[in-house]
Coordinates of C-alpha atoms in Angstrom, one line a residue:
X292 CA 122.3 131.4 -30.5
X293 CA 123.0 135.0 -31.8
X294 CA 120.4 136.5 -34.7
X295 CA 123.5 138.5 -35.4
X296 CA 125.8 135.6 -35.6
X297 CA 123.5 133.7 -38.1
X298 CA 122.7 136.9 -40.4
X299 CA 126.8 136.8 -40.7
X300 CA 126.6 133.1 -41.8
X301 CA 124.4 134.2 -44.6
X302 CA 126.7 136.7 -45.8
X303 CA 128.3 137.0 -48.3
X304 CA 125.3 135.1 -50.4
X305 CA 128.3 133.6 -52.5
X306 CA 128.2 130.7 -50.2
X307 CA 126.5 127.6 -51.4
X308 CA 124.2 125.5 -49.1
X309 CA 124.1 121.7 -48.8
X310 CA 120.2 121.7 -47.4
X311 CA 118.3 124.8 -47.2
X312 CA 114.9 124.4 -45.3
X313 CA 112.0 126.6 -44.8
X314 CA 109.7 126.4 -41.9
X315 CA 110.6 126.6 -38.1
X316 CA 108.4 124.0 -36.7
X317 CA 108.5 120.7 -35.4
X318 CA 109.7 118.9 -39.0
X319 CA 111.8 121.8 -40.4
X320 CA 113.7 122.1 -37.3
X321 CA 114.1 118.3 -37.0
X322 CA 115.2 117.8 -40.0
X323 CA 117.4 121.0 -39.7
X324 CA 118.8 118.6 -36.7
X325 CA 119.1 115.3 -39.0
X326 CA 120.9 117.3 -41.7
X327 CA 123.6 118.6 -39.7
X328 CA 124.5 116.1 -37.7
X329 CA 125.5 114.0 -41.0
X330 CA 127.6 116.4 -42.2
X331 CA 125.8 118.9 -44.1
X332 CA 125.8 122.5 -44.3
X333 CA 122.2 123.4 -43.5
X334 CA 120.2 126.5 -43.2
X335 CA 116.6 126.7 -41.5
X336 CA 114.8 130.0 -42.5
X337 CA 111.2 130.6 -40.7
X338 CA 109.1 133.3 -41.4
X339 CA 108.1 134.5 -38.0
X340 CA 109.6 133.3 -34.8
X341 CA 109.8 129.8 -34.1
X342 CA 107.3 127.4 -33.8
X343 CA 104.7 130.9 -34.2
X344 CA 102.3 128.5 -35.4
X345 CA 101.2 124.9 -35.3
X346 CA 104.0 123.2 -33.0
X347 CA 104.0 125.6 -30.4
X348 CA 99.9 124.9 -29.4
X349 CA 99.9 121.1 -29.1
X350 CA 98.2 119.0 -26.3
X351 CA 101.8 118.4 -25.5
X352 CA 102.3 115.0 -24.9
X353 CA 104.7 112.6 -26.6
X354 CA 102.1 109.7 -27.6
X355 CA 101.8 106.5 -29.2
X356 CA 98.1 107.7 -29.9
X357 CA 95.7 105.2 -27.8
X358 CA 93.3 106.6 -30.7
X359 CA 95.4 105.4 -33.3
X360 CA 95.4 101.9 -31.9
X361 CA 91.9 101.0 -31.3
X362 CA 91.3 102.3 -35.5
X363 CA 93.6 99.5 -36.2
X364 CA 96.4 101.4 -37.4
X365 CA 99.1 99.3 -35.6
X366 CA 102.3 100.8 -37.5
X367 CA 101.4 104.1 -36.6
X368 CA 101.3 103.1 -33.1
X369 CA 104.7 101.2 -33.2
X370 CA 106.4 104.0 -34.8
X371 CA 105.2 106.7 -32.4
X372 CA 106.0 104.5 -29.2
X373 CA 109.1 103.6 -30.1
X374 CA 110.2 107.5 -31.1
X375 CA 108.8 108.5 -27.7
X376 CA 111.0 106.3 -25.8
X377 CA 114.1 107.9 -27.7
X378 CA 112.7 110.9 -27.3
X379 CA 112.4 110.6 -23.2
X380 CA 116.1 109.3 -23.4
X381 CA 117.4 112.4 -25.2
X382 CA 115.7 114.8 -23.6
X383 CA 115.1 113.6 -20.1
X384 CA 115.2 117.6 -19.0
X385 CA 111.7 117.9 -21.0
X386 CA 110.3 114.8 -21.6
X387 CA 108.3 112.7 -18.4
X388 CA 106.7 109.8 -17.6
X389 CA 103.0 111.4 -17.6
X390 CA 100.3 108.6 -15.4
X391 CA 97.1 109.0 -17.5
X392 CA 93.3 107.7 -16.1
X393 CA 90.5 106.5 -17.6
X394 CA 87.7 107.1 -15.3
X395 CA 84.7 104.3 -16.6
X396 CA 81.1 104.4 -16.4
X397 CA 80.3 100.7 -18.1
X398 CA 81.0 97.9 -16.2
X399 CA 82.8 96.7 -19.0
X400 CA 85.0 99.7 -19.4
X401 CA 87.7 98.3 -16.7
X402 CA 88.1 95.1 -19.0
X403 CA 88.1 96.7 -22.4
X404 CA 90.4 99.8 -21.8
X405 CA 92.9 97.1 -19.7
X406 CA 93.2 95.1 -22.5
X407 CA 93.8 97.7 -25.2
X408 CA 95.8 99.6 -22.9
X409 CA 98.0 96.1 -22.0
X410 CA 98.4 95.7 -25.7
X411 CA 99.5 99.6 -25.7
X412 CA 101.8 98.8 -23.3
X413 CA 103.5 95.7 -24.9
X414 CA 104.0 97.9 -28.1
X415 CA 106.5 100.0 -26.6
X416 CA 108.5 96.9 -25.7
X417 CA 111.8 98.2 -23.8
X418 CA 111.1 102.0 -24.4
X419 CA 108.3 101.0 -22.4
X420 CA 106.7 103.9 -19.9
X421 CA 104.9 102.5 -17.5
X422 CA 102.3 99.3 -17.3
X423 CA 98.5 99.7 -17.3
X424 CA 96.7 98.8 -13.9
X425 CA 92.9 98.4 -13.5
X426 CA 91.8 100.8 -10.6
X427 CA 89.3 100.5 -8.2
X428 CA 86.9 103.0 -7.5
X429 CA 88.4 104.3 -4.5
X430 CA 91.3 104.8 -5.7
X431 CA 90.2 106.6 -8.7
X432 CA 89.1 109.3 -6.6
X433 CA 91.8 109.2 -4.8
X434 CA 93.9 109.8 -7.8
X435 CA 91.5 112.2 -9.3
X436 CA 89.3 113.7 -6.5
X437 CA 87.2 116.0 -8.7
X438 CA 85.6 113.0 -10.1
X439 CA 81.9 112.9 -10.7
X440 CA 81.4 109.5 -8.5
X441 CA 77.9 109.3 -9.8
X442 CA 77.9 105.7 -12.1
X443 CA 81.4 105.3 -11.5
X444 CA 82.8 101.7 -12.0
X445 CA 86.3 102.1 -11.8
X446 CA 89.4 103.3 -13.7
X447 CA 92.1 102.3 -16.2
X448 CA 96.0 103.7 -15.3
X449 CA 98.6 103.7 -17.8
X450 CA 101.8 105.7 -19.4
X451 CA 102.5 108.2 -21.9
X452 CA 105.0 111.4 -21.9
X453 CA 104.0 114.9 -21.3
X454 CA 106.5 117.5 -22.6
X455 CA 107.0 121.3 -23.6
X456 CA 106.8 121.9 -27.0
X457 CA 108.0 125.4 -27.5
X458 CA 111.0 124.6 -25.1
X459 CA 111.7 121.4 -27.2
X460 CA 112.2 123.5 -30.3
X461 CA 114.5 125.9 -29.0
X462 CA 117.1 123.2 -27.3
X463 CA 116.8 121.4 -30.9
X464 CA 117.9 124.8 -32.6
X465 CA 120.3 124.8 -30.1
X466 CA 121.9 121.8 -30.8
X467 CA 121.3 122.5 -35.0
X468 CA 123.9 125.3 -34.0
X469 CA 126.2 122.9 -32.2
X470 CA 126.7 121.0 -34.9
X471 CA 127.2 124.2 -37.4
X472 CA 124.0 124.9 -38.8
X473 CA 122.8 128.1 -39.1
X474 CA 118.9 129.2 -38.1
X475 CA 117.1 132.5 -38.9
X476 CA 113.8 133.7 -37.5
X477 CA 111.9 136.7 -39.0
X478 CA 113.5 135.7 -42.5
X479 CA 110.2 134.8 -45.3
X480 CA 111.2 133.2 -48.6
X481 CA 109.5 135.1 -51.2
X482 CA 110.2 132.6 -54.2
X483 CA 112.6 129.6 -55.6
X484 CA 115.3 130.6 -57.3
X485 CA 115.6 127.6 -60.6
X486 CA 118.5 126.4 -62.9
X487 CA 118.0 126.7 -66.8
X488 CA 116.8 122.7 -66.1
X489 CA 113.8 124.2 -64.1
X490 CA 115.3 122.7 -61.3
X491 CA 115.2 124.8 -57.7
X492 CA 118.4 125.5 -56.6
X493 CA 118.0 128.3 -54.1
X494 CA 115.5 130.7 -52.8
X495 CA 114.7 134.2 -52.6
X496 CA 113.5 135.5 -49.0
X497 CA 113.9 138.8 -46.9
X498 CA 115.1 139.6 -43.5
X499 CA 111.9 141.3 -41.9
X500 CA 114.2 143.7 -39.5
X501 CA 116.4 145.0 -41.7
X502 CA 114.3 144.5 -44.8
X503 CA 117.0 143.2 -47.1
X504 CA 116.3 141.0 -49.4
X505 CA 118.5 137.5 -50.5
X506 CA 119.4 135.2 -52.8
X507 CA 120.6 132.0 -51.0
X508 CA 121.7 128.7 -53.3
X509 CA 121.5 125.0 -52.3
X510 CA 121.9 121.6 -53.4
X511 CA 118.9 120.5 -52.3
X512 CA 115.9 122.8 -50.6
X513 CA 113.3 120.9 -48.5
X514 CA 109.7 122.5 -47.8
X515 CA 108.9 121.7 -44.1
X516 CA 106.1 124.4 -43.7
X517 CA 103.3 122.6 -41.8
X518 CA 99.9 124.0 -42.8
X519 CA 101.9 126.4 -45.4
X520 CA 103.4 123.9 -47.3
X521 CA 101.1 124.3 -50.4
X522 CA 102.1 128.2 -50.2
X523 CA 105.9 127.1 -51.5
X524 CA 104.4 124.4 -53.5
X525 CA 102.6 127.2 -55.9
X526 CA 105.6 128.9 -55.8
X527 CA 107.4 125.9 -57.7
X528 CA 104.0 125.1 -59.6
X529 CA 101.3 128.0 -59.5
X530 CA 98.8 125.3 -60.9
X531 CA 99.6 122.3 -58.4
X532 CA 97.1 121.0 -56.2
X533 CA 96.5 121.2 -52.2
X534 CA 98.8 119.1 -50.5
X535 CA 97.1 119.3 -47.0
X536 CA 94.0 119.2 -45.6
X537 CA 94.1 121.9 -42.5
X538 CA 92.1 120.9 -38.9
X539 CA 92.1 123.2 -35.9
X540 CA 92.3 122.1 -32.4
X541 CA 91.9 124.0 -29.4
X542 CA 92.6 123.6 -26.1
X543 CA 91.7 125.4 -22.6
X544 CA 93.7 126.5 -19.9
X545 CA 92.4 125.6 -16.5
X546 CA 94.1 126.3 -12.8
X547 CA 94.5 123.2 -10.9
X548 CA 91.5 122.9 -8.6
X549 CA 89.8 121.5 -11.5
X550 CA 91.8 118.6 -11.9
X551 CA 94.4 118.5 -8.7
X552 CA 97.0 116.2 -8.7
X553 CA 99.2 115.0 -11.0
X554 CA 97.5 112.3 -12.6
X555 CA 95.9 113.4 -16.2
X556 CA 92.5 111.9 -17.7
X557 CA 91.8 110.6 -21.1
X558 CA 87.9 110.6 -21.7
X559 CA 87.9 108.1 -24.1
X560 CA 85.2 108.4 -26.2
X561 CA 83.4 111.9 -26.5
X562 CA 79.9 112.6 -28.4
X563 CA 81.6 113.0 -32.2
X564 CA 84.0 109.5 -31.4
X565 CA 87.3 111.2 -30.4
X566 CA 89.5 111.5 -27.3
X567 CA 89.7 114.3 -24.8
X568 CA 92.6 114.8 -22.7
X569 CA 93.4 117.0 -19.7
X570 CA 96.7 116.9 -18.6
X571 CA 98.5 118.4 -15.8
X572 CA 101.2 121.3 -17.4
X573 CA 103.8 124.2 -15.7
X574 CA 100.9 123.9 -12.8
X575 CA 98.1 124.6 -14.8
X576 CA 95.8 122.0 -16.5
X577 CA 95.8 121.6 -20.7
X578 CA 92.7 120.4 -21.9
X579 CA 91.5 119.4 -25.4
X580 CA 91.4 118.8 -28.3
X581 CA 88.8 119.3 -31.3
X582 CA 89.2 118.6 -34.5
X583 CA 87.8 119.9 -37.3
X584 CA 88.4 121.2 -40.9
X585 CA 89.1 124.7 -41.8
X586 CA 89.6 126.3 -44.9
X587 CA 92.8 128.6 -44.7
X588 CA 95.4 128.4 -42.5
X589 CA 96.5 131.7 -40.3
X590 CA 99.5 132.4 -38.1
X591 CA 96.8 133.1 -35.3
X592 CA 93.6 131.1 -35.8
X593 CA 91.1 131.7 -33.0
X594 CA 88.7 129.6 -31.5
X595 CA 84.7 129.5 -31.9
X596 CA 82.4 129.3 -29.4
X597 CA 81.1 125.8 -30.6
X598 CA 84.4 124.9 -29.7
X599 CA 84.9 125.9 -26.6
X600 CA 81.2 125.0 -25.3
X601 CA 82.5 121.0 -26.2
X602 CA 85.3 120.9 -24.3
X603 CA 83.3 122.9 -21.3
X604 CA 80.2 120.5 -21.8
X605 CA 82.2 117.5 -22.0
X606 CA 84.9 118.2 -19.4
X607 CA 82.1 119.0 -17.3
X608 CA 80.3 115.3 -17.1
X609 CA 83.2 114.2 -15.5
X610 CA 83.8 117.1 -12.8
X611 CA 82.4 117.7 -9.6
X612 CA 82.5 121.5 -10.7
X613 CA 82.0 121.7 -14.1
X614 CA 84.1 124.4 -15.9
X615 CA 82.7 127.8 -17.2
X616 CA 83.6 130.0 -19.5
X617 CA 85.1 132.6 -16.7
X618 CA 87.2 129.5 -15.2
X619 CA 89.4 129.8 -18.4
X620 CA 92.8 131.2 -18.2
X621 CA 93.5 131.2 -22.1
X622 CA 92.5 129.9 -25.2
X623 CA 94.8 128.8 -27.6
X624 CA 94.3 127.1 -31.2
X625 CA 97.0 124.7 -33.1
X626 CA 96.2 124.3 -36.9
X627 CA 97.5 120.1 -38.1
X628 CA 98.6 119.5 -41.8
X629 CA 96.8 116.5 -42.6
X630 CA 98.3 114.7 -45.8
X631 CA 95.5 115.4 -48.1
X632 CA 94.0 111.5 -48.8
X633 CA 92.6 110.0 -51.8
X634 CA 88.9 111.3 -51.7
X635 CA 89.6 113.8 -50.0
X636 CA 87.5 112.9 -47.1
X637 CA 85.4 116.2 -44.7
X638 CA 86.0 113.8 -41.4
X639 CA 89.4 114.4 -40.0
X640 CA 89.1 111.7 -38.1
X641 CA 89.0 109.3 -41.2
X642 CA 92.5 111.2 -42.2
X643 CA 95.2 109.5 -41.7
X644 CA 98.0 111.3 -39.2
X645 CA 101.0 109.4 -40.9
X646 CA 103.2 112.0 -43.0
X647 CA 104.0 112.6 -46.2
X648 CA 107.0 113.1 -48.5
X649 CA 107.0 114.2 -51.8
X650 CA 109.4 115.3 -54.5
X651 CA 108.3 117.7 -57.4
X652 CA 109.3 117.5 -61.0
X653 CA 112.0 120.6 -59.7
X654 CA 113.4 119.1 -57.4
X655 CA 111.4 120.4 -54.2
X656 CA 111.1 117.9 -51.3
X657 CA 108.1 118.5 -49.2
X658 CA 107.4 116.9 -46.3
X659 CA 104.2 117.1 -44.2
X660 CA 101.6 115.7 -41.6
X661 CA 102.7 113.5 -39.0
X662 CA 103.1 115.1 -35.2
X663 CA 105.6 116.3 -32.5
X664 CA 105.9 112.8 -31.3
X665 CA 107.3 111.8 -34.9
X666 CA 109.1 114.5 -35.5
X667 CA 112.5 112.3 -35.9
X668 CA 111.7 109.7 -38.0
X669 CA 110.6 112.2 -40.4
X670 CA 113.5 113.8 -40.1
X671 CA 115.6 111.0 -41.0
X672 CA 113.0 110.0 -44.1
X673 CA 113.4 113.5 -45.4
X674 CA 116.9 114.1 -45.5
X675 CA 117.6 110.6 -46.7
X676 CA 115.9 112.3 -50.0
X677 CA 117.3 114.9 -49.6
X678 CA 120.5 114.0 -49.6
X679 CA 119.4 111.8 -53.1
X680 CA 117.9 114.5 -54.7
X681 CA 120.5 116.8 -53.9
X682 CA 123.4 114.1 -55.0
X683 CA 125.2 114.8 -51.4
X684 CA 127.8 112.3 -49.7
X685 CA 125.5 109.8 -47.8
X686 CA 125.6 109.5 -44.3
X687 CA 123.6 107.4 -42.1
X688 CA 121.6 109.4 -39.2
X689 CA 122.7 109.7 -35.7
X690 CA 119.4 111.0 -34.1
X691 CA 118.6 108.2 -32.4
X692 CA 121.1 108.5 -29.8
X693 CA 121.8 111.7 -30.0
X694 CA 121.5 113.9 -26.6
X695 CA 119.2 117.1 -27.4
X696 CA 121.1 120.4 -26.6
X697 CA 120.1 121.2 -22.4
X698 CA 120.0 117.0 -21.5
X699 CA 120.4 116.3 -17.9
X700 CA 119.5 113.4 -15.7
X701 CA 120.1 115.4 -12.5
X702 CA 117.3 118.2 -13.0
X703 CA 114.0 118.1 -10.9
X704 CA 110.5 119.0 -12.7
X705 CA 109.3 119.9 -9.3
X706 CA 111.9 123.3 -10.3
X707 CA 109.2 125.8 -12.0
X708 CA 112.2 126.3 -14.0
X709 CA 113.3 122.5 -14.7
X710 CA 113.2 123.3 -18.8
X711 CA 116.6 124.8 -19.0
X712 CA 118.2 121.8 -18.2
X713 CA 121.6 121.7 -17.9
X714 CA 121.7 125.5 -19.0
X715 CA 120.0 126.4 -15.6
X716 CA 123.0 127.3 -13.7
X717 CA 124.3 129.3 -16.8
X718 CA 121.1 131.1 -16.7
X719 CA 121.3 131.9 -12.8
X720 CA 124.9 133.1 -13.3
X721 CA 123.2 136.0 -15.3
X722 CA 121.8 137.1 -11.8
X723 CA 125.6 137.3 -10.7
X724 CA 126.4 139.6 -12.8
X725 CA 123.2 141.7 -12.4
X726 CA 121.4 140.8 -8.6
X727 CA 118.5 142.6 -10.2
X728 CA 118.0 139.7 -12.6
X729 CA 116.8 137.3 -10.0
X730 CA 113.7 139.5 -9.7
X731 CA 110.6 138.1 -10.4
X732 CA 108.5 139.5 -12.9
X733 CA 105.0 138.2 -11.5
X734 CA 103.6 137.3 -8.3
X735 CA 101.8 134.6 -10.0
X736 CA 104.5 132.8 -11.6
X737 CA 108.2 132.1 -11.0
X738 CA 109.7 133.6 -13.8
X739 CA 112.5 136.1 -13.6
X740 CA 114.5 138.7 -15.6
X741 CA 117.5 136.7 -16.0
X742 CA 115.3 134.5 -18.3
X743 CA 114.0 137.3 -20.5
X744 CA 117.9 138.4 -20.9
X745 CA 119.1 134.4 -21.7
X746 CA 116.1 134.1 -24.1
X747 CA 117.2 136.9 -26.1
X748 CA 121.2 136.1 -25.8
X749 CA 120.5 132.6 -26.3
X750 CA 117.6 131.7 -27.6
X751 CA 116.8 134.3 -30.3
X752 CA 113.7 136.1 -28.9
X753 CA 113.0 139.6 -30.8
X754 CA 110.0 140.9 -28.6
X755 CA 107.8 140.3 -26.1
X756 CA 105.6 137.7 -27.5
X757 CA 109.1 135.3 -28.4
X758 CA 109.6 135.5 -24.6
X759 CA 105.9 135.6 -22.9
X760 CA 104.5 133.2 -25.5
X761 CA 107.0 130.5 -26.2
X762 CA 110.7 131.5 -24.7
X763 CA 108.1 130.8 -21.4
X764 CA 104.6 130.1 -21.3
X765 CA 102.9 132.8 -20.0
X766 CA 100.4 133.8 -23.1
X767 CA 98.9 130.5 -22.9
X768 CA 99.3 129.3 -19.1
X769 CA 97.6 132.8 -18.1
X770 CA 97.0 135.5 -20.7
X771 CA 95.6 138.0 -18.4
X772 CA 98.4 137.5 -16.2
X773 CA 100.8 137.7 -19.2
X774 CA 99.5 141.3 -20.0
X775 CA 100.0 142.6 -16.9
X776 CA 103.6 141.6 -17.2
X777 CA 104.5 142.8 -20.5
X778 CA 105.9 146.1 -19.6
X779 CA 108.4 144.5 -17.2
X780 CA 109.7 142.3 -20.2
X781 CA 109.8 145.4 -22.9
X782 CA 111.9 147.1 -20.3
X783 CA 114.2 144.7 -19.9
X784 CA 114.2 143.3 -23.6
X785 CA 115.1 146.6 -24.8
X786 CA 117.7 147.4 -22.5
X787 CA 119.3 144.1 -23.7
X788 CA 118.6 145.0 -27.8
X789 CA 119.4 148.8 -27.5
X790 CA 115.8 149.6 -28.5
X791 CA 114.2 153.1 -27.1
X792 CA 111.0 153.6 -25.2
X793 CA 109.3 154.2 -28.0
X794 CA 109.8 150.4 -29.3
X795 CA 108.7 149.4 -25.7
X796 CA 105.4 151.2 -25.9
X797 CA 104.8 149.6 -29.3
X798 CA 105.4 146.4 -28.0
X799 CA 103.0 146.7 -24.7
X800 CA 100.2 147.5 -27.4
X801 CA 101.0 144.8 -30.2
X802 CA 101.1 142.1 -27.9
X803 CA 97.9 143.7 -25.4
X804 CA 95.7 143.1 -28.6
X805 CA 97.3 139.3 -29.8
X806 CA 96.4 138.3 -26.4
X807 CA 92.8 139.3 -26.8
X808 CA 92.9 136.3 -29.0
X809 CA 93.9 133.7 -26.4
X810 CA 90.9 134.9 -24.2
X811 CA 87.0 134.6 -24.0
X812 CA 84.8 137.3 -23.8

């Protein structure tokens, strides 16, 4: 997956487009997947690096949403389980069975969260992950042993899937480019481009390295631009109203000690009524999220210190050792693009997380909300309206069984380097060809060169941040540690893009200061 290769698939702009999409998240890169697998000549344009925003900071897990299903919202919860059982069976290389506890307090916690839980269970039906077991106390220490015993009843077990994000994304661009389509980070569209009808028909946009600008035509062009998705819809209808209603999240990095084991919690009720997870990730520990509205959306929101004190504070009641602000590792913020509701309600937690599809007057399909674990079914919503709106041959979707670029059966997640999947041994090949590859670049982590070299061969990375940020997850597993490594991964980056020391130096600094945003003072 060669920049190079896809700026050539672009020229000349004479060629006309089936789908063109903008947005490289979750959604626009599924639905990149969805169109060309039926058939159709897609293009996916995204105007930083892929998944930059939203869908590379999620709590990442592939859910059902336990939360969803004690509101009532039983549809919500069927549609989610059963897309994370096909997502487990296509991508078994990044998708696992995840053993979640409920540690309980009440006496009638074992009972109620059973029950639920039992209910959560039979949902999933054969894409089922795992039954729910009522645990004693003993062994809920045992399984979490950093428990605060104090008042403690007992414990709830069940199933859900804990995944990459990030890594997800790039084997679904990868197999968008096995089945012909062509993706391009780095590329902005600037405007529509509209027929004498007023209906869009193409899009203007501009290739940020070499700073040519284009003119790209298509039957059919879908906005799939997350939080950003009222940004395109002004450029079809300056006056048109906000689609979205943003909320910001954050989560906390954590090292192990805090929560050893590989058994992840669910708190299920915290002081403003929502969930809080902490879940075991690349050896480190995820925890989070908040929720709450913000008023414009940024390619690097940052956290407040309200924020961080409730996870601390509420992390903490269930910890022998509760967390401090020096015990976190990195900081990082996802922004979710909540379809905008009737009311337009202030409580995020009274707005719905189903999706939303919408076709303008001109012809623009947007589609937003939803989450990762949905990400297909959207997909195959979108493009069936697409492919109406566009007047297209139609084609009924293959996603469901279709085998994400990197599946393998035979990989082992206890390999610190189990993402690549079935392109693992093509990665360590690299270090055949250059023994200096297989050198580590930290003492904390197992990463190697041969990675920063495949990530920009195969995987599109432009700088450091592509590589230390979502190629691997560095920035937000340890972004001290991530700084300290960055000059290694210039080096070796611009060795591989023919850039000079100069570039490298620039690099080092850039990335030194966007990492000041992923830690706390």
């Amino acid at each position: 997956m060669r920049r190079e290769k896809m700026i050539q698939n672009i020229s000349p702009e004479k060629t006309n487009w089936d789908v063109i999409i903008i947005g490289g998240g979750a959604t626009g890169i599924g639905t990149a997947v969805e169109s060309a697998t039926r058939g159709y000549k897609t293009l996916l344009l995204e105007q930083s690096d892929f998944t930059k925003s939203t869908s590379s900071k999620s709590t990442k897990l592939v859910h059902g949403g336990v939360r969803y299903l004690a509101q009532g919202d039983v549809s919500l919860v069927l549609e989610a389980l059963r897309e994370r059982g096909l997502l487990r069976r296509n991508a078994p290389h990044l998708v696992k069975n995840q053993e979640f506890i409920i540690p309980n307090y009440e006496w009638w916690g074992g009972p109620y969260y059973y029950v639920g839980l039992t209910l959560y269970n039979m949902l999933a039906g054969k894409l089922s992950l795992g039954k729910s077991k009522h645990a004693s106390k003993r062994q809920t220490v045992k399984l979490l042993p950093t428990v605060n015993q104090k008042g403690l009843h007992s414990g709830v077990t069940y199933y859900d899937g804990q995944f990459d994000d990030s890594r997800l994304a790039i084997n679904l661009l990868q197999t968008f480019e096995d089945n012909g389509g062509t993706a391009i980070n780095y590329f902005p569209v600037t405007g529509l481009i509209k027929d004498q009808n007023g209906k869009v028909k193409g899009v203007k946009a501009k290739d940020l390295e070499s700073s040519k600008e284009y003119e790209l035509k298509g039957s059919v062009i879908i906005n799939a631009t997350g939080v950003f998705v009222d940004d395109v819809i002004r450029m079809d209808d300056p006056k048109a109203e906000d689609m979205v209603r943003v909320s910001q999240g954050i989560h906390l990095m954590l090292g192990k000690e805090f929560f050893p084991g590989d058994t992840a919690v669910m708190i299920p009720k915290t002081d403003d009524g929502r969930v809080l997870f902490a879940v075991p990730w690349h050896n480190q520990v995820v925890v989070g999220t908040t929720d709450a509205l913000i008023e414009k959306p940024s390619l690097e929101p940052k956290a407040v210190d309200k924020e961080v004190n409730f996870i601390l504070e509420t992390a903490g009641r269930y910890l022998t050792r509760k967390p401090k602000r020096s015990d976190v590792l990195s900081v990082f913020v996802g922004l979710r693009p909540l379809a905008k509701p009737k009311g337009d309600s202030k409580k995020t937690k009274e707005i719905s997380r189903r999706h939303k599809l919408v076709v303008s007057d001109s012809g623009l399909v947007t589609i937003t909300g939803g989450k990762w674990t949905t990400y297909r079914q959207m997909s195959e919503e979108t493009v069936d309206e697409a492919a109406k709106v566009g007047s297209l041959p139609s084609v009924r979707s293959v996603t469901k069984d279709l085998k994400i670029h990197g599946s393998s059966k035979t990989h082992e997640f206890s390999n610190p380097l189990y993402f690549y999947g079935a392109d693992l041994p093509k990665v360590m090949n690299l270090i055949d060809e250059d023994p200096s590859l297989g050198e580590k670049i930290s003492k904390q982590f197992d990463y190697i060169k041969a990675q920063i070299v495949w990530a920009v061969r195969e995987e599109m990375a432009r700088n450091i941040e592509d590589f230390l940020a979502r190629r691997v997850r560095m920035l937000l597993l340890d972004a001290r540690e991530s700084v300290k490594v960055a000059p290694i991964v210039a080096e070796v980056m611009a060795k591989e893009l023919g850039k000079d020391k100069k570039w490298e130096e620039e690099q080092v600094r850039s990335y030194a200061e966007l990492a000041k945003v992923y830690l706390l003072d």
